[in-house]
């Protein structure tokens, strides 16, 4: 055990400046004197009290005595954490701050309990909150009541479910980053380019009770000249029109199905990762949804770029549009598990959160047998106008948006940046004017669903001035959700999520204390690294 004071000579006490008969000379820690003199020192100290008040000399003697006991070998038993209970009590009794006030923070840092907790959080192994049985309340956790009374304070079961869906999106990112190219180059015998088959895709889902059943692709309606690819052939995946964007998975573990009370179908969608996806993001004019002329909400409009990625088919028959793939696979699974309790959970981050809303809207009307649909989105932008938001709500789709207060992406696109102000204005005399704007202005966007608001400034591990990339990062979102307790108590002390990945991806935004401790503890954080192309690390 390191106590910070190996010998008295290392402290700020000057032992050589005292007279020969002083207490320091008779200290058991003084190598020039035998330890048998310690008893005479204690008897001398007892006579040096005034009105039963302990003198400074007696206080120092107590500190030194405690230090001696810590430095001596001990045969005391250990607890589950391998910390000697006797030494813990003596360390607390040492009270280094009284001897050296400037050591107060250092003494706190070397507390065995704090070091063990920090070491656990910095380890690369992931911990989770307990998985309680949700069978009797699964519809409530799936949003049938819009998560009323579950968000503030955050229900521990809901926290676990939200983090789980966020990790489905992480699996989508990792699968894409491992092989960004959608297709492989091939040619015929006459050197004429032919459409190659889709490359296989392995998705490593952290929740092993789910199996992946379908890969999903999104296609841009924008094309880029081929000479751009010729300039950087190794980065041609950045300009490919169609890209792997996510997957469909279904729970097939009987125990997990019993715990959740239904068989869950998950649609997971990643965020922006290619140049053409970026180009679609900035096409922010609102357009009417196709085939919406006879719908009750005929004024429902969505962003042009998002709709393009969702509806545009690929250049080969094996690659239908994202819309077709999602609807076809969900119908297939509904037929396969006909008669069972089913749910559809759509989750996405950034661009994926926007596409998740479009998928939820279409699935809600694709079949009269469609099971309950819920969207769990992270850092999602606005997708459509108020007519689209009303349409989503009336179709029975439940939406839970996880929003970081410092994330600017959640406030674009659109005219109104402050959602609370927008709601307040709509209940005032200005409500009629805003309705006219909703119907006629091409940038009158509106959010939809319930909101779980977190704040990166409330994390004890992140710097309060964390940059835009950190505030939008998915791992930062999951870190904040795992630590969120309530709006008046934002970060729980018993948060379980490992800091290893957060340190790797956002090390510059983590407080220096924890980055230095990570290196000091030599926890092998390199094992947690994920190779991510620089152009992929972006907001949206």
XYZ file of C-alpha atoms in Angstrom:
540
model
C 0.000 0.000 0.000
C 1.232 3.466 -0.869
C 0.441 5.988 1.812
C 2.319 8.962 0.389
C 4.708 9.040 3.411
C 7.299 6.274 3.219
C 9.539 7.702 5.983
C 9.354 10.716 8.288
C 12.174 12.362 6.380
C 9.943 12.646 3.340
C 7.326 14.733 5.137
C 7.279 18.445 5.787
C 8.279 17.896 9.421
C 11.883 18.888 10.211
C 13.007 16.288 12.725
C 16.604 17.452 13.009
C 15.603 20.921 14.243
C 14.200 19.638 17.571
C 16.187 19.241 20.817
C 17.631 15.898 21.728
C 15.023 15.148 24.401
C 12.017 16.035 22.214
C 9.303 13.660 21.235
C 10.625 13.356 17.668
C 13.872 11.860 18.856
C 12.021 9.138 20.737
C 9.631 8.339 17.866
C 9.481 4.636 16.939
C 10.033 5.698 13.340
C 13.444 7.211 14.168
C 16.030 4.607 13.033
C 18.604 6.016 15.476
C 16.583 5.008 18.526
C 15.152 1.657 19.599
C 11.395 1.202 19.519
C 11.302 0.459 23.263
C 11.516 4.179 23.991
C 8.055 4.731 22.572
C 6.403 3.875 25.878
C 8.374 6.559 27.719
C 7.397 9.050 25.049
C 3.743 8.287 25.591
C 4.082 8.769 29.336
C 5.799 12.097 28.754
C 2.999 13.215 26.457
C 0.375 12.515 29.095
C 1.885 15.175 31.335
C 1.885 17.766 28.608
C -1.840 18.489 28.554
C -3.707 21.583 29.658
C -7.317 21.360 30.842
C -7.627 17.879 29.303
C -6.933 19.325 25.860
C -4.607 17.384 23.557
C -1.457 19.309 22.656
C -0.156 19.519 19.094
C 2.692 17.217 20.083
C 0.293 14.483 21.166
C -1.678 14.851 17.927
C 1.487 14.423 15.861
C 2.493 11.418 17.948
C -0.883 9.783 17.177
C -0.383 10.372 13.448
C 3.085 8.869 13.531
C 1.878 5.892 15.541
C -0.838 5.205 12.980
C 1.682 5.524 10.175
C 3.986 3.027 11.892
C 1.169 0.475 12.160
C 0.369 0.864 8.456
C 3.988 0.350 7.435
C 4.356 -2.784 9.571
C 3.282 -6.150 8.049
C -0.258 -7.119 8.952
C -1.929 -10.525 9.008
C -5.455 -9.162 9.014
C -8.018 -10.769 6.739
C -9.108 -9.203 3.454
C -12.531 -8.362 2.159
C -13.920 -9.148 -1.307
C -11.998 -6.233 -2.818
C -8.735 -7.445 -1.367
C -8.336 -4.421 0.902
C -7.201 -4.955 4.485
C -9.886 -3.720 6.813
C -7.385 -2.862 9.532
C -5.290 -0.765 7.193
C -8.388 1.035 5.908
C -9.290 2.107 9.446
C -5.729 3.231 10.165
C -5.545 5.188 6.909
C -8.714 7.032 7.817
C -7.269 7.766 11.261
C -4.038 9.100 9.850
C -5.726 12.291 8.561
C -2.885 13.587 6.424
C -4.670 16.880 5.826
C -3.940 17.983 9.409
C -0.212 17.403 9.007
C -0.017 18.776 5.460
C -3.096 20.721 4.312
C -1.919 20.671 0.703
C -2.151 16.864 0.751
C -5.922 16.858 1.266
C -6.815 16.184 -2.393
C -4.029 13.624 -2.748
C -5.277 11.764 0.298
C -8.714 11.583 -1.247
C -7.307 10.302 -4.525
C -5.438 7.446 -2.884
C -8.425 6.227 -0.919
C -8.601 2.470 -1.630
C -12.350 2.672 -2.150
C -12.089 5.500 -4.680
C -9.201 3.859 -6.502
C -11.075 0.568 -6.789
C -14.189 2.296 -8.136
C -12.137 4.303 -10.641
C -10.280 1.178 -11.725
C -13.603 -0.591 -12.322
C -14.942 2.303 -14.414
C -11.730 2.497 -16.436
C -11.619 -1.229 -17.161
C -12.515 -2.398 -20.650
C -15.078 -4.884 -19.338
C -18.640 -3.583 -19.488
C -21.015 -3.642 -16.518
C -24.771 -3.302 -16.677
C -27.619 -2.496 -14.364
C -29.647 -5.562 -13.344
C -32.101 -6.939 -15.889
C -35.368 -7.078 -14.014
C -38.451 -8.869 -15.268
C -40.566 -6.558 -17.445
C -43.220 -9.045 -18.557
C -46.125 -7.431 -16.702
C -45.165 -3.850 -17.654
C -43.506 -4.206 -21.041
C -46.032 -1.993 -22.831
C -45.336 0.788 -20.330
C -41.580 0.534 -20.907
C -42.259 0.399 -24.644
C -44.015 3.775 -24.412
C -47.756 3.061 -24.341
C -48.125 5.958 -21.857
C -45.362 8.065 -23.455
C -43.059 7.037 -20.587
C -44.972 9.179 -18.088
C -43.407 9.114 -14.598
C -40.447 7.098 -15.885
C -38.124 9.828 -17.193
C -37.590 12.206 -14.251
C -36.394 10.522 -12.131
C -35.228 7.964 -14.667
C -36.601 4.500 -13.968
C -33.737 2.010 -13.550
C -35.386 -0.549 -15.853
C -35.942 2.059 -18.557
C -32.321 3.214 -18.232
C -31.134 -0.330 -18.890
C -33.401 -0.693 -21.929
C -32.372 2.656 -23.423
C -28.668 1.812 -23.079
C -29.346 -1.576 -24.701
C -30.913 0.047 -27.763
C -28.013 2.506 -27.965
C -25.604 -0.420 -28.117
C -27.545 -1.857 -31.056
C -26.636 1.361 -32.907
C -22.999 1.010 -31.841
C -22.989 -2.450 -33.432
C -24.213 -0.858 -36.683
C -21.352 1.668 -36.607
C -18.785 -1.051 -35.935
C -20.074 -3.289 -38.717
C -19.887 -0.417 -41.202
C -16.439 0.727 -40.083
C -15.026 -2.785 -40.416
C -15.920 -2.772 -44.139
C -17.219 0.577 -45.453
C -17.408 -0.554 -49.096
C -20.824 -1.814 -50.076
C -19.644 -3.791 -53.114
C -16.432 -5.234 -54.512
C -15.087 -4.393 -57.954
C -15.530 -7.046 -60.606
C -15.584 -7.256 -64.393
C -16.567 -9.662 -67.141
C -14.266 -11.397 -69.607
C -14.675 -8.467 -72.009
C -13.547 -6.015 -69.285
C -17.027 -4.522 -69.094
C -18.070 -3.499 -65.591
C -20.990 -5.490 -64.226
C -22.855 -5.009 -60.952
C -21.068 -7.158 -58.334
C -22.958 -9.018 -55.604
C -23.395 -7.432 -52.207
C -20.473 -8.090 -49.897
C -21.226 -10.126 -46.749
C -21.686 -8.202 -43.528
C -20.953 -9.454 -40.030
C -22.723 -7.654 -37.193
C -21.517 -8.287 -33.661
C -24.512 -7.525 -31.448
C -23.605 -7.130 -27.772
C -26.931 -8.629 -26.678
C -26.515 -12.260 -27.707
C -30.208 -12.979 -27.194
C -30.840 -11.231 -30.559
C -29.921 -12.547 -34.005
C -29.475 -10.397 -37.120
C -31.895 -11.300 -39.917
C -31.437 -8.553 -42.534
C -28.872 -6.000 -43.710
C -30.180 -2.566 -44.663
C -28.829 -0.144 -47.283
C -29.536 3.532 -47.942
C -29.018 5.119 -51.356
C -28.458 8.756 -52.230
C -30.174 10.304 -55.234
C -27.085 12.468 -55.737
C -24.232 11.204 -57.900
C -20.614 12.355 -57.992
C -18.389 12.274 -61.116
C -16.269 9.140 -61.424
C -13.043 11.143 -61.740
C -13.307 11.973 -58.037
C -13.058 8.268 -57.224
C -10.072 7.944 -59.539
C -8.187 10.568 -57.526
C -8.503 8.563 -54.301
C -9.386 4.934 -55.139
C -8.804 3.768 -51.557
C -11.535 6.138 -50.348
C -14.064 5.388 -53.066
C -16.520 4.180 -50.407
C -16.951 7.828 -49.391
C -18.675 8.621 -52.690
C -20.624 5.390 -53.286
C -24.339 6.070 -53.774
C -25.485 3.071 -51.711
C -24.056 2.242 -48.287
C -24.744 -0.319 -45.594
C -26.631 1.630 -42.928
C -28.029 -0.874 -40.435
C -29.787 -4.147 -39.810
C -32.889 -5.888 -38.521
C -32.570 -8.244 -35.544
C -35.049 -10.324 -33.583
C -34.909 -11.766 -30.079
C -34.742 -15.580 -30.222
C -33.749 -16.417 -26.628
C -36.725 -17.959 -24.748
C -35.506 -16.641 -21.395
C -35.134 -13.096 -22.694
C -38.529 -13.286 -24.393
C -40.061 -14.362 -21.064
C -38.260 -11.539 -19.240
C -39.440 -8.882 -21.700
C -42.948 -10.316 -22.042
C -42.792 -10.368 -25.866
C -40.549 -11.108 -28.846
C -38.807 -7.875 -29.808
C -37.927 -6.907 -33.397
C -35.145 -4.295 -33.553
C -34.278 -2.021 -36.479
C -30.915 -0.314 -35.883
C -29.586 2.560 -38.033
C -26.225 4.333 -37.883
C -25.483 8.016 -38.467
C -23.825 9.884 -41.349
C -20.609 8.268 -42.595
C -20.146 9.109 -46.298
C -19.839 12.288 -48.349
C -23.086 11.655 -50.223
C -24.957 11.170 -46.947
C -23.566 14.532 -45.865
C -24.799 16.046 -49.119
C -28.293 14.697 -48.455
C -28.263 16.089 -44.909
C -27.951 19.663 -46.089
C -30.922 19.393 -48.472
C -33.157 20.780 -45.757
C -36.208 21.968 -47.678
C -39.476 20.404 -46.519
C -41.268 18.299 -49.142
C -44.549 16.415 -49.073
C -44.380 12.702 -48.481
C -45.197 10.625 -51.587
C -48.665 9.075 -51.682
C -49.882 11.427 -48.949
C -52.504 13.299 -50.982
C -55.480 11.439 -49.487
C -54.128 11.165 -45.954
C -55.801 13.032 -43.101
C -52.555 14.960 -42.533
C -52.010 15.924 -46.153
C -49.805 18.817 -45.023
C -47.231 16.461 -43.480
C -43.771 17.308 -44.801
C -40.271 15.934 -44.166
C -36.734 16.943 -45.051
C -35.881 16.347 -48.692
C -32.482 14.731 -48.027
C -33.748 12.297 -45.395
C -36.615 11.208 -47.631
C -34.206 10.701 -50.535
C -31.989 8.346 -48.536
C -35.024 6.439 -47.310
C -36.883 6.010 -50.607
C -34.178 5.800 -53.322
C -33.463 2.221 -54.530
C -29.987 0.927 -55.258
C -28.427 0.471 -58.681
C -28.701 -3.331 -58.593
C -31.793 -5.517 -58.084
C -30.345 -7.032 -54.901
C -30.417 -3.591 -53.277
C -33.947 -2.214 -52.839
C -34.575 1.057 -51.064
C -34.330 1.255 -47.302
C -38.108 1.670 -47.227
C -38.748 -1.545 -49.167
C -36.228 -3.561 -47.152
C -37.652 -2.539 -43.788
C -41.285 -3.166 -44.690
C -40.566 -6.502 -46.399
C -38.482 -7.855 -43.494
C -40.941 -6.773 -40.806
C -43.818 -8.405 -42.660
C -41.782 -11.594 -43.014
C -41.051 -11.691 -39.279
C -44.695 -10.964 -38.451
C -45.726 -13.981 -40.525
C -42.968 -16.128 -39.058
C -43.973 -15.389 -35.451
C -47.694 -15.090 -36.037
C -49.718 -15.505 -32.833
C -46.924 -14.323 -30.498
C -46.700 -11.043 -28.608
C -44.468 -8.862 -30.780
C -43.014 -5.366 -30.551
C -41.024 -3.245 -32.990
C -38.210 -1.116 -31.562
C -36.481 1.241 -34.001
C -33.284 2.874 -32.792
C -30.824 5.248 -34.415
C -28.254 7.959 -33.808
C -28.116 11.285 -35.660
C -29.046 10.572 -39.303
C -30.160 7.120 -38.162
C -32.574 8.766 -35.711
C -34.148 10.722 -38.587
C -34.501 7.629 -40.773
C -35.944 5.742 -37.779
C -38.891 8.163 -37.701
C -39.546 7.682 -41.413
C -39.439 3.897 -40.983
C -41.762 4.041 -37.967
C -44.247 6.193 -39.880
C -44.383 3.769 -42.802
C -44.533 0.611 -40.677
C -47.421 1.995 -38.636
C -49.658 1.888 -41.731
C -48.156 -0.999 -43.726
C -50.316 -3.714 -42.154
C -53.354 -3.906 -39.896
C -51.542 -6.539 -37.808
C -48.553 -4.330 -37.057
C -47.412 -4.663 -33.398
C -46.669 -1.689 -31.106
C -43.907 0.519 -32.505
C -41.467 2.582 -30.427
C -38.538 4.730 -31.543
C -35.480 5.215 -29.290
C -33.358 7.948 -30.856
C -30.048 9.511 -29.781
C -28.976 12.999 -30.868
C -31.567 13.130 -33.629
C -32.232 16.254 -35.727
C -35.680 17.529 -36.619
C -37.199 15.499 -39.444
C -40.452 17.143 -40.509
C -43.015 19.823 -39.787
C -45.768 19.818 -37.179
C -48.109 18.028 -39.573
C -45.638 15.127 -39.721
C -45.329 15.128 -35.922
C -49.116 14.980 -35.551
C -49.314 12.168 -38.095
C -46.715 10.103 -36.217
C -48.600 10.589 -32.950
C -52.035 9.717 -34.378
C -50.657 6.551 -35.983
C -49.740 5.303 -32.498
C -45.955 5.489 -32.859
C -44.198 6.210 -29.552
C -40.978 8.220 -29.739
C -38.385 8.698 -26.988
C -35.716 11.202 -27.966
C -32.518 11.211 -25.884
C -31.161 14.757 -26.130
C -27.925 16.250 -24.820
C -28.518 19.906 -23.923
C -25.111 20.778 -25.406
C -25.714 18.950 -28.716
C -26.394 21.469 -31.506
C -27.519 18.753 -33.945
C -30.739 18.297 -31.981
C -31.646 21.930 -32.733
C -31.411 21.744 -36.532
C -32.776 22.095 -39.134
C -35.587 24.572 -38.727
C -36.573 28.109 -37.914
C -37.248 27.688 -34.197
C -34.237 26.681 -32.115
C -35.911 26.662 -28.694
C -38.591 23.973 -28.465
C -39.920 25.266 -25.150
C -40.387 28.747 -26.618
C -42.138 27.281 -29.646
C -44.636 25.434 -27.421
C -45.248 28.559 -25.365
C -45.925 30.670 -28.447
C -48.416 28.141 -29.794
C -50.596 28.539 -26.703
C -50.588 32.329 -27.074
C -52.155 34.644 -29.646
C -49.253 33.899 -31.957
C -50.428 30.300 -32.370
C -52.461 31.089 -35.494
C -49.483 32.756 -37.153
C -47.263 29.765 -36.383
C -49.803 27.426 -37.966
C -49.682 29.465 -41.154
C -45.887 29.229 -41.083
C -46.102 25.450 -40.589
C -48.139 25.108 -43.773
C -46.243 27.516 -45.993
C -42.644 28.070 -44.853
C -40.167 25.445 -46.166
C -38.114 25.432 -42.915
C -40.887 25.156 -40.303
C -39.579 22.033 -38.554
C -40.852 20.437 -35.348
C -39.684 17.664 -33.026
C -41.929 14.751 -32.140
C -42.347 12.510 -29.084
C -41.156 12.492 -25.470
C -37.747 13.766 -24.444
C -35.109 12.419 -22.069
C -32.749 15.353 -21.583
C -29.211 14.815 -20.331
C -26.322 17.281 -20.080
C -22.630 16.615 -20.686
C -21.764 19.403 -18.230
C -23.204 17.306 -15.411
C -20.789 14.412 -15.947
C -17.978 14.391 -13.348
C -15.674 12.873 -15.979
C -16.183 15.152 -18.998
C -14.794 18.662 -19.275
C -17.508 21.339 -18.979
C -16.288 22.868 -22.265
C -16.416 19.602 -24.235
C -16.449 20.211 -27.988
C -19.302 19.681 -30.449
C -18.110 16.225 -31.511
C -18.080 14.991 -27.918
C -21.540 16.381 -27.172
C -22.908 14.488 -30.189
C -20.874 11.290 -29.728
C -22.999 8.153 -29.193
C -20.749 6.729 -26.474
C -20.983 10.051 -24.626
C -24.775 9.767 -24.879
C -24.753 6.266 -23.361
C -22.364 7.439 -20.632
C -24.752 10.262 -19.721
C -27.841 8.041 -19.798
C -26.168 5.439 -17.592
C -25.285 8.140 -15.067
C -28.502 10.164 -15.242
C -30.675 9.975 -12.144
C -32.969 13.021 -12.216
C -32.940 16.630 -13.368
C -32.174 17.802 -9.810
C -29.596 15.029 -9.268
C -28.183 14.488 -12.741
C -25.368 11.936 -12.267
C -25.620 8.901 -10.001
C -22.635 7.887 -7.916
C -23.076 4.183 -8.689
C -22.934 4.507 -12.486
C -21.662 1.263 -13.971
C -20.708 1.943 -17.580
C -17.013 1.620 -18.383
C -15.114 4.788 -19.270
C -12.629 2.931 -21.492
C -14.356 3.577 -24.825
C -15.191 7.153 -23.862
C -11.509 7.747 -23.069
C -10.470 6.292 -26.407
C -12.979 8.202 -28.541
C -13.145 11.475 -26.580
C -9.910 11.491 -24.571
C -9.324 15.202 -25.204
C -12.690 15.976 -23.595
C -12.205 13.798 -20.498
C -10.835 15.514 -17.411
C -7.087 15.173 -17.041
C -7.376 13.383 -13.695
C -9.047 10.367 -15.308
C -6.833 10.220 -18.378
C -3.732 10.246 -16.163
C -5.231 7.619 -13.857
C -6.038 5.411 -16.852
C -2.385 5.440 -17.891
C -1.169 5.109 -14.298
C -3.286 2.045 -13.645
C -2.041 0.453 -16.896
C -5.418 -1.021 -17.717
C -4.624 -1.828 -21.329
C -7.057 0.590 -22.909
C -5.533 -0.157 -26.309
C -7.579 -3.362 -26.346
C -10.754 -1.297 -26.435
C -9.696 0.720 -29.471
C -11.820 0.698 -32.594
C -10.291 1.777 -35.866
C -12.528 4.578 -37.196
C -11.763 6.561 -40.372
C -11.380 10.255 -39.592
C -14.153 11.252 -41.980
C -16.599 9.002 -40.126
C -16.213 10.806 -36.825
C -18.708 13.551 -37.447
C -21.948 14.956 -36.122
C -25.247 14.082 -37.846
